[in-house]
mmCIF file of C-alpha atoms in Angstrom:
data_model
loop_
_atom_site.group_PDB
_atom_site.id
_atom_site.type_symbol
_atom_site.label_atom_id
_atom_site.label_comp_id
_atom_site.label_asym_id
_atom_site.label_seq_id
_atom_site.Cartn_x
_atom_site.Cartn_y
_atom_site.Cartn_z
ATOM 1 C CA ALA A 1 133.377 202.354 -50.869
ATOM 2 C CA GLN A 2 130.112 202.377 -52.733
ATOM 3 C CA LYS A 3 126.735 202.953 -51.113
ATOM 4 C CA VAL A 4 123.130 203.309 -52.236
ATOM 5 C CA THR A 5 120.453 204.921 -50.104
ATOM 6 C CA GLN A 6 116.724 204.656 -50.674
ATOM 7 C CA ALA A 7 115.295 206.758 -47.896
ATOM 8 C CA GLN A 8 111.678 205.755 -48.500
ATOM 9 C CA THR A 9 111.062 202.378 -46.917
ATOM 10 C CA GLU A 10 107.392 202.173 -47.871
ATOM 11 C CA ILE A 11 105.113 204.326 -49.990
ATOM 12 C CA SER A 12 101.358 203.994 -50.468
ATOM 13 C CA VAL A 13 99.484 205.815 -53.210
ATOM 14 C CA VAL A 14 96.055 205.580 -54.739
ATOM 15 C CA GLU A 15 95.771 204.379 -58.304
ATOM 16 C CA LYS A 16 96.412 207.075 -60.952
ATOM 17 C CA GLU A 17 98.579 209.134 -58.638
ATOM 18 C CA ASP A 18 102.148 209.921 -59.676
ATOM 19 C CA VAL A 19 104.888 208.649 -57.385
ATOM 20 C CA THR A 20 108.642 209.268 -57.224
ATOM 21 C CA LEU A 21 111.097 206.817 -55.695
ATOM 22 C CA ASP A 22 114.344 208.357 -54.515
ATOM 23 C CA CYS A 23 117.834 206.911 -54.921
ATOM 24 C CA VAL A 24 121.045 208.536 -53.726
ATOM 25 C CA TYR A 25 124.383 206.910 -54.381
ATOM 26 C CA GLU A 26 127.964 207.337 -53.219
ATOM 27 C CA THR A 27 131.108 206.459 -55.145
ATOM 28 C CA ARG A 28 134.479 208.042 -55.806
ATOM 29 C CA ASP A 29 134.786 206.418 -59.205
ATOM 30 C CA THR A 30 134.031 208.546 -62.223
ATOM 31 C CA THR A 31 132.834 205.564 -64.262
ATOM 32 C CA TYR A 32 129.871 203.752 -62.802
ATOM 33 C CA TYR A 33 126.489 202.338 -63.703
ATOM 34 C CA LEU A 34 123.125 202.773 -62.060
ATOM 35 C CA PHE A 35 120.195 200.390 -62.267
ATOM 36 C CA TRP A 36 116.588 200.084 -61.187
ATOM 37 C CA TYR A 37 114.951 196.714 -60.611
ATOM 38 C CA LYS A 38 111.358 195.844 -59.741
ATOM 39 C CA GLN A 39 110.570 192.889 -57.497
ATOM 40 C CA PRO A 40 106.876 191.943 -57.508
ATOM 41 C CA PRO A 41 105.494 189.542 -54.893
ATOM 42 C CA SER A 42 106.410 186.601 -57.149
ATOM 43 C CA GLY A 43 110.055 187.264 -56.288
ATOM 44 C CA GLU A 44 111.808 187.759 -59.591
ATOM 45 C CA LEU A 45 113.899 190.903 -59.979
ATOM 46 C CA VAL A 46 112.872 192.587 -63.216
ATOM 47 C CA PHE A 47 115.396 194.870 -64.872
ATOM 48 C CA LEU A 48 114.002 198.325 -65.622
ATOM 49 C CA ILE A 49 116.891 200.569 -66.630
ATOM 50 C CA ARG A 50 120.689 200.907 -66.779
ATOM 51 C CA ARG A 51 122.394 204.278 -66.938
ATOM 52 C CA ASN A 52 126.134 205.001 -67.150
ATOM 53 C CA SER A 53 127.777 207.915 -65.400
ATOM 54 C CA PHE A 54 128.503 209.777 -68.622
ATOM 55 C CA ASP A 55 124.918 209.870 -69.786
ATOM 56 C CA GLU A 56 122.865 212.338 -67.784
ATOM 57 C CA GLN A 57 119.936 212.413 -70.166
ATOM 58 C CA ASN A 58 116.662 211.716 -68.508
ATOM 59 C CA GLU A 59 114.750 208.772 -69.878
ATOM 60 C CA ILE A 60 111.082 208.064 -70.351
ATOM 61 C CA SER A 61 109.587 204.669 -71.070
ATOM 62 C CA GLY A 62 105.823 204.702 -71.116
ATOM 63 C CA ARG A 63 104.625 205.623 -67.623
ATOM 64 C CA TYR A 64 108.154 205.326 -66.217
ATOM 65 C CA SER A 65 110.741 208.094 -66.178
ATOM 66 C CA TRP A 66 114.142 208.490 -64.606
ATOM 67 C CA ASN A 67 115.954 211.645 -63.509
ATOM 68 C CA PHE A 68 119.735 211.281 -63.209
ATOM 69 C CA GLN A 69 121.541 214.199 -61.545
ATOM 70 C CA LYS A 70 125.261 213.802 -60.910
ATOM 71 C CA SER A 71 125.369 217.095 -59.030
ATOM 72 C CA THR A 72 123.237 215.596 -56.272
ATOM 73 C CA SER A 73 124.275 211.944 -56.817
ATOM 74 C CA SER A 74 120.672 210.992 -57.377
ATOM 75 C CA PHE A 75 118.872 208.699 -59.784
ATOM 76 C CA ASN A 76 115.177 209.070 -59.073
ATOM 77 C CA PHE A 77 112.380 207.040 -60.611
ATOM 78 C CA THR A 78 108.888 208.371 -61.302
ATOM 79 C CA ILE A 79 105.808 206.351 -62.141
ATOM 80 C CA THR A 80 103.076 208.419 -63.742
ATOM 81 C CA ALA A 81 99.425 207.436 -63.312
ATOM 82 C CA SER A 82 100.296 204.507 -61.081
ATOM 83 C CA GLN A 83 98.451 201.195 -61.398
ATOM 84 C CA VAL A 84 97.868 198.340 -58.985
ATOM 85 C CA VAL A 85 100.298 196.214 -61.015
ATOM 86 C CA ASP A 86 103.054 198.655 -60.079
ATOM 87 C CA SER A 87 102.882 197.391 -56.491
ATOM 88 C CA ALA A 88 106.300 195.877 -55.791
ATOM 89 C CA VAL A 89 109.621 196.469 -54.085
ATOM 90 C CA TYR A 90 111.897 198.656 -56.169
ATOM 91 C CA PHE A 91 115.675 198.434 -55.832
ATOM 92 C CA CYS A 92 118.226 200.951 -57.013
ATOM 93 C CA ALA A 93 121.705 199.505 -57.588
ATOM 94 C CA LEU A 94 125.187 200.834 -58.301
ATOM 95 C CA SER A 95 127.980 199.039 -60.114
ATOM 96 C CA VAL A 96 131.577 200.143 -60.474
ATOM 97 C CA ARG A 97 133.815 198.368 -62.955
ATOM 98 C CA GLY A 98 135.296 195.270 -61.399
ATOM 99 C CA GLN A 99 133.072 195.462 -58.357
ATOM 100 C CA ASN A 100 129.853 193.756 -57.437
ATOM 101 C CA PHE A 101 126.450 195.338 -57.550
ATOM 102 C CA VAL A 102 125.598 197.402 -54.491
ATOM 103 C CA PHE A 103 121.861 197.338 -53.919
ATOM 104 C CA GLY A 104 119.919 199.907 -51.971
ATOM 105 C CA PRO A 105 117.606 198.676 -49.205
ATOM 106 C CA GLY A 106 114.570 198.903 -51.490
ATOM 107 C CA THR A 107 111.319 200.865 -51.443
ATOM 108 C CA ARG A 108 108.049 198.975 -51.080
ATOM 109 C CA LEU A 109 105.370 200.628 -53.212
ATOM 110 C CA SER A 110 101.717 199.832 -52.630
ATOM 111 C CA VAL A 111 99.229 201.145 -55.163
ATOM 112 C CA LEU A 112 95.712 200.979 -53.798
ATOM 113 C CA PRO A 113 92.674 200.694 -56.075
ATOM 114 C CA ASP B 1 109.404 186.459 -70.095
ATOM 115 C CA THR B 2 112.602 185.750 -68.189
ATOM 116 C CA GLU B 3 115.342 183.896 -69.991
ATOM 117 C CA VAL B 4 116.842 182.754 -66.735
ATOM 118 C CA THR B 5 115.050 179.749 -65.311
ATOM 119 C CA GLN B 6 115.372 178.250 -61.858
ATOM 120 C CA THR B 7 114.171 174.966 -60.414
ATOM 121 C CA PRO B 8 112.555 174.144 -58.136
ATOM 122 C CA LYS B 9 110.339 177.126 -57.338
ATOM 123 C CA HIS B 10 109.895 175.969 -53.760
ATOM 124 C CA LEU B 11 111.975 173.604 -51.651
ATOM 125 C CA VAL B 12 111.485 172.369 -48.115
ATOM 126 C CA MET B 13 114.324 170.386 -46.619
ATOM 127 C CA GLY B 14 115.500 169.071 -43.310
ATOM 128 C CA MET B 15 118.845 169.936 -41.801
ATOM 129 C CA THR B 16 120.317 166.568 -42.758
ATOM 130 C CA ASN B 17 119.130 166.558 -46.374
ATOM 131 C CA LYS B 18 121.169 167.115 -49.510
ATOM 132 C CA LYS B 19 119.485 169.032 -52.295
ATOM 133 C CA SER B 20 120.439 171.097 -55.323
ATOM 134 C CA LEU B 21 119.143 174.276 -56.865
ATOM 135 C CA LYS B 22 119.428 174.628 -60.617
ATOM 136 C CA CYS B 23 119.684 177.663 -62.853
ATOM 137 C CA GLU B 24 119.820 177.883 -66.632
ATOM 138 C CA GLN B 25 120.218 180.860 -68.949
ATOM 139 C CA HIS B 26 119.866 181.023 -72.713
ATOM 140 C CA MET B 27 121.250 184.469 -73.395
ATOM 141 C CA GLY B 28 124.865 183.517 -74.121
ATOM 142 C CA HIS B 29 126.056 185.242 -70.960
ATOM 143 C CA ARG B 30 129.413 184.230 -69.527
ATOM 144 C CA ALA B 31 128.926 185.446 -65.958
ATOM 145 C CA MET B 32 126.487 183.799 -63.567
ATOM 146 C CA TYR B 33 125.626 184.639 -59.981
ATOM 147 C CA TRP B 34 123.962 183.232 -56.886
ATOM 148 C CA TYR B 35 122.277 185.620 -54.490
ATOM 149 C CA LYS B 36 120.518 185.016 -51.187
ATOM 150 C CA GLN B 37 117.634 187.263 -50.214
ATOM 151 C CA LYS B 38 116.008 187.383 -46.802
ATOM 152 C CA ALA B 39 112.590 188.947 -46.325
ATOM 153 C CA LYS B 40 112.527 192.749 -46.619
ATOM 154 C CA LYS B 41 116.218 192.888 -47.516
ATOM 155 C CA PRO B 42 118.078 193.410 -50.780
ATOM 156 C CA PRO B 43 119.806 190.456 -52.447
ATOM 157 C CA GLU B 44 123.197 189.472 -51.026
ATOM 158 C CA LEU B 45 125.818 188.139 -53.392
ATOM 159 C CA MET B 46 127.056 184.617 -52.651
ATOM 160 C CA PHE B 47 129.059 183.435 -55.669
ATOM 161 C CA VAL B 48 130.133 184.645 -59.096
ATOM 162 C CA TYR B 49 131.226 182.481 -61.997
ATOM 163 C CA SER B 50 132.985 184.080 -64.940
ATOM 164 C CA TYR B 51 133.712 181.903 -67.961
ATOM 165 C CA GLU B 52 132.699 178.859 -65.904
ATOM 166 C CA LYS B 53 135.314 179.575 -63.252
ATOM 167 C CA LEU B 54 134.498 180.627 -59.706
ATOM 168 C CA SER B 55 135.701 184.193 -59.414
ATOM 169 C CA ILE B 56 134.024 185.336 -56.232
ATOM 170 C CA ASN B 57 132.990 183.544 -53.058
ATOM 171 C CA GLU B 58 131.617 186.041 -50.569
ATOM 172 C CA SER B 59 132.683 184.065 -47.495
ATOM 173 C CA VAL B 60 129.788 181.676 -47.878
ATOM 174 C CA PRO B 61 129.709 178.663 -45.512
ATOM 175 C CA SER B 62 130.862 175.384 -47.025
ATOM 176 C CA ARG B 63 127.384 173.882 -46.656
ATOM 177 C CA PHE B 64 126.684 175.797 -49.876
ATOM 178 C CA SER B 65 128.634 174.417 -52.820
ATOM 179 C CA PRO B 66 128.309 176.005 -56.272
ATOM 180 C CA GLU B 67 128.974 174.286 -59.552
ATOM 181 C CA CYS B 68 129.032 175.575 -63.130
ATOM 182 C CA PRO B 69 128.957 172.542 -65.471
ATOM 183 C CA ASN B 70 128.875 174.714 -68.602
ATOM 184 C CA SER B 71 128.254 178.272 -69.712
ATOM 185 C CA SER B 72 124.465 177.896 -69.500
ATOM 186 C CA LEU B 73 124.059 176.041 -66.230
ATOM 187 C CA LEU B 74 124.664 176.899 -62.616
ATOM 188 C CA ASN B 75 123.939 174.672 -59.648
ATOM 189 C CA LEU B 76 123.958 175.276 -55.930
ATOM 190 C CA HIS B 77 124.398 172.137 -53.844
ATOM 191 C CA LEU B 78 122.994 172.287 -50.327
ATOM 192 C CA HIS B 79 124.013 170.084 -47.429
ATOM 193 C CA ALA B 80 123.446 170.265 -43.686
ATOM 194 C CA LEU B 81 121.703 173.606 -43.860
ATOM 195 C CA GLN B 82 120.454 175.546 -40.867
ATOM 196 C CA PRO B 83 117.006 177.105 -40.377
ATOM 197 C CA GLU B 84 118.564 180.556 -40.802
ATOM 198 C CA ASP B 85 119.465 179.582 -44.366
ATOM 199 C CA SER B 86 115.773 179.769 -45.264
ATOM 200 C CA ALA B 87 115.502 182.482 -47.903
ATOM 201 C CA LEU B 88 114.840 183.244 -51.553
ATOM 202 C CA TYR B 89 117.789 182.128 -53.684
ATOM 203 C CA LEU B 90 118.183 184.071 -56.891
ATOM 204 C CA CYS B 91 120.287 183.233 -59.891
ATOM 205 C CA ALA B 92 121.391 185.910 -62.353
ATOM 206 C CA SER B 93 123.493 186.148 -65.469
ATOM 207 C CA SER B 94 125.249 188.923 -67.364
ATOM 208 C CA GLN B 95 127.673 189.563 -70.149
ATOM 209 C CA VAL B 96 131.311 190.100 -69.321
ATOM 210 C CA SER B 97 132.793 193.289 -70.732
ATOM 211 C CA PRO B 98 135.993 193.100 -72.833
ATOM 212 C CA GLN B 99 137.919 194.585 -69.934
ATOM 213 C CA GLY B 100 136.662 191.780 -67.720
ATOM 214 C CA GLY B 101 134.421 193.939 -65.614
ATOM 215 C CA ARG B 102 130.998 192.805 -64.539
ATOM 216 C CA THR B 103 129.067 196.021 -64.779
ATOM 217 C CA ASP B 104 126.689 194.783 -67.393
ATOM 218 C CA THR B 105 123.045 194.349 -66.603
ATOM 219 C CA GLN B 106 122.256 191.292 -64.528
ATOM 220 C CA TYR B 107 119.156 189.371 -65.500
ATOM 221 C CA PHE B 108 117.530 187.430 -62.717
ATOM 222 C CA GLY B 109 115.587 184.216 -62.565
ATOM 223 C CA PRO B 110 112.349 183.801 -60.607
ATOM 224 C CA GLY B 111 114.152 182.371 -57.590
ATOM 225 C CA THR B 112 113.803 179.313 -55.375
ATOM 226 C CA ARG B 113 112.083 179.792 -52.020
ATOM 227 C CA LEU B 114 113.957 177.551 -49.615
ATOM 228 C CA THR B 115 112.658 176.531 -46.207
ATOM 229 C CA VAL B 116 114.936 174.607 -43.871
ATOM 230 C CA LEU B 117 113.156 172.788 -41.054
#
């Protein structure tokens, strides 16, 4: 069975601090996909990134970066120089071919001015 | 800007009412989804349509009735709901891979906040 753990329920940082959101996943399949979504207070889930299990390259997109490590089954997300607009709930999700998305419980990030 | 739209944004209904939630996507996706999300919880899958056919029903009560009139539209018909059905209802769409898997990125709409009195 698949499982996603986001151990941090809530995180508060002050604007301009860096923050890392942890995601640990479990699956026995060798082919799988990992995702991060952002859910601001408005409610919509905004897609941030998709990574397949064969691509362990880290990715950077502006202030966002992702660290995928198969050895520790982790797919962590770092926001550099956080801003108030980054305040949201962030979900990590796992998908195995033919199966539904498995979402983690989410991490609520509050960026204080 | 999202290419998945949902109407209405907010809905308040009584337990005897009949209402419908609507979802539309313009990305040419052939898989569409309904999720239910309670406060401080992740989304829970309700239904999946693939090529306009219902492929997954996650043991959802019959008071929720999905419909996929065409590849761009997805409806969720509501009847005789209970107060515990109050939640955010999210629609999503994705491509379907050649092998038929649904591991492609799901794109979500803004959701409908439903309150059942």
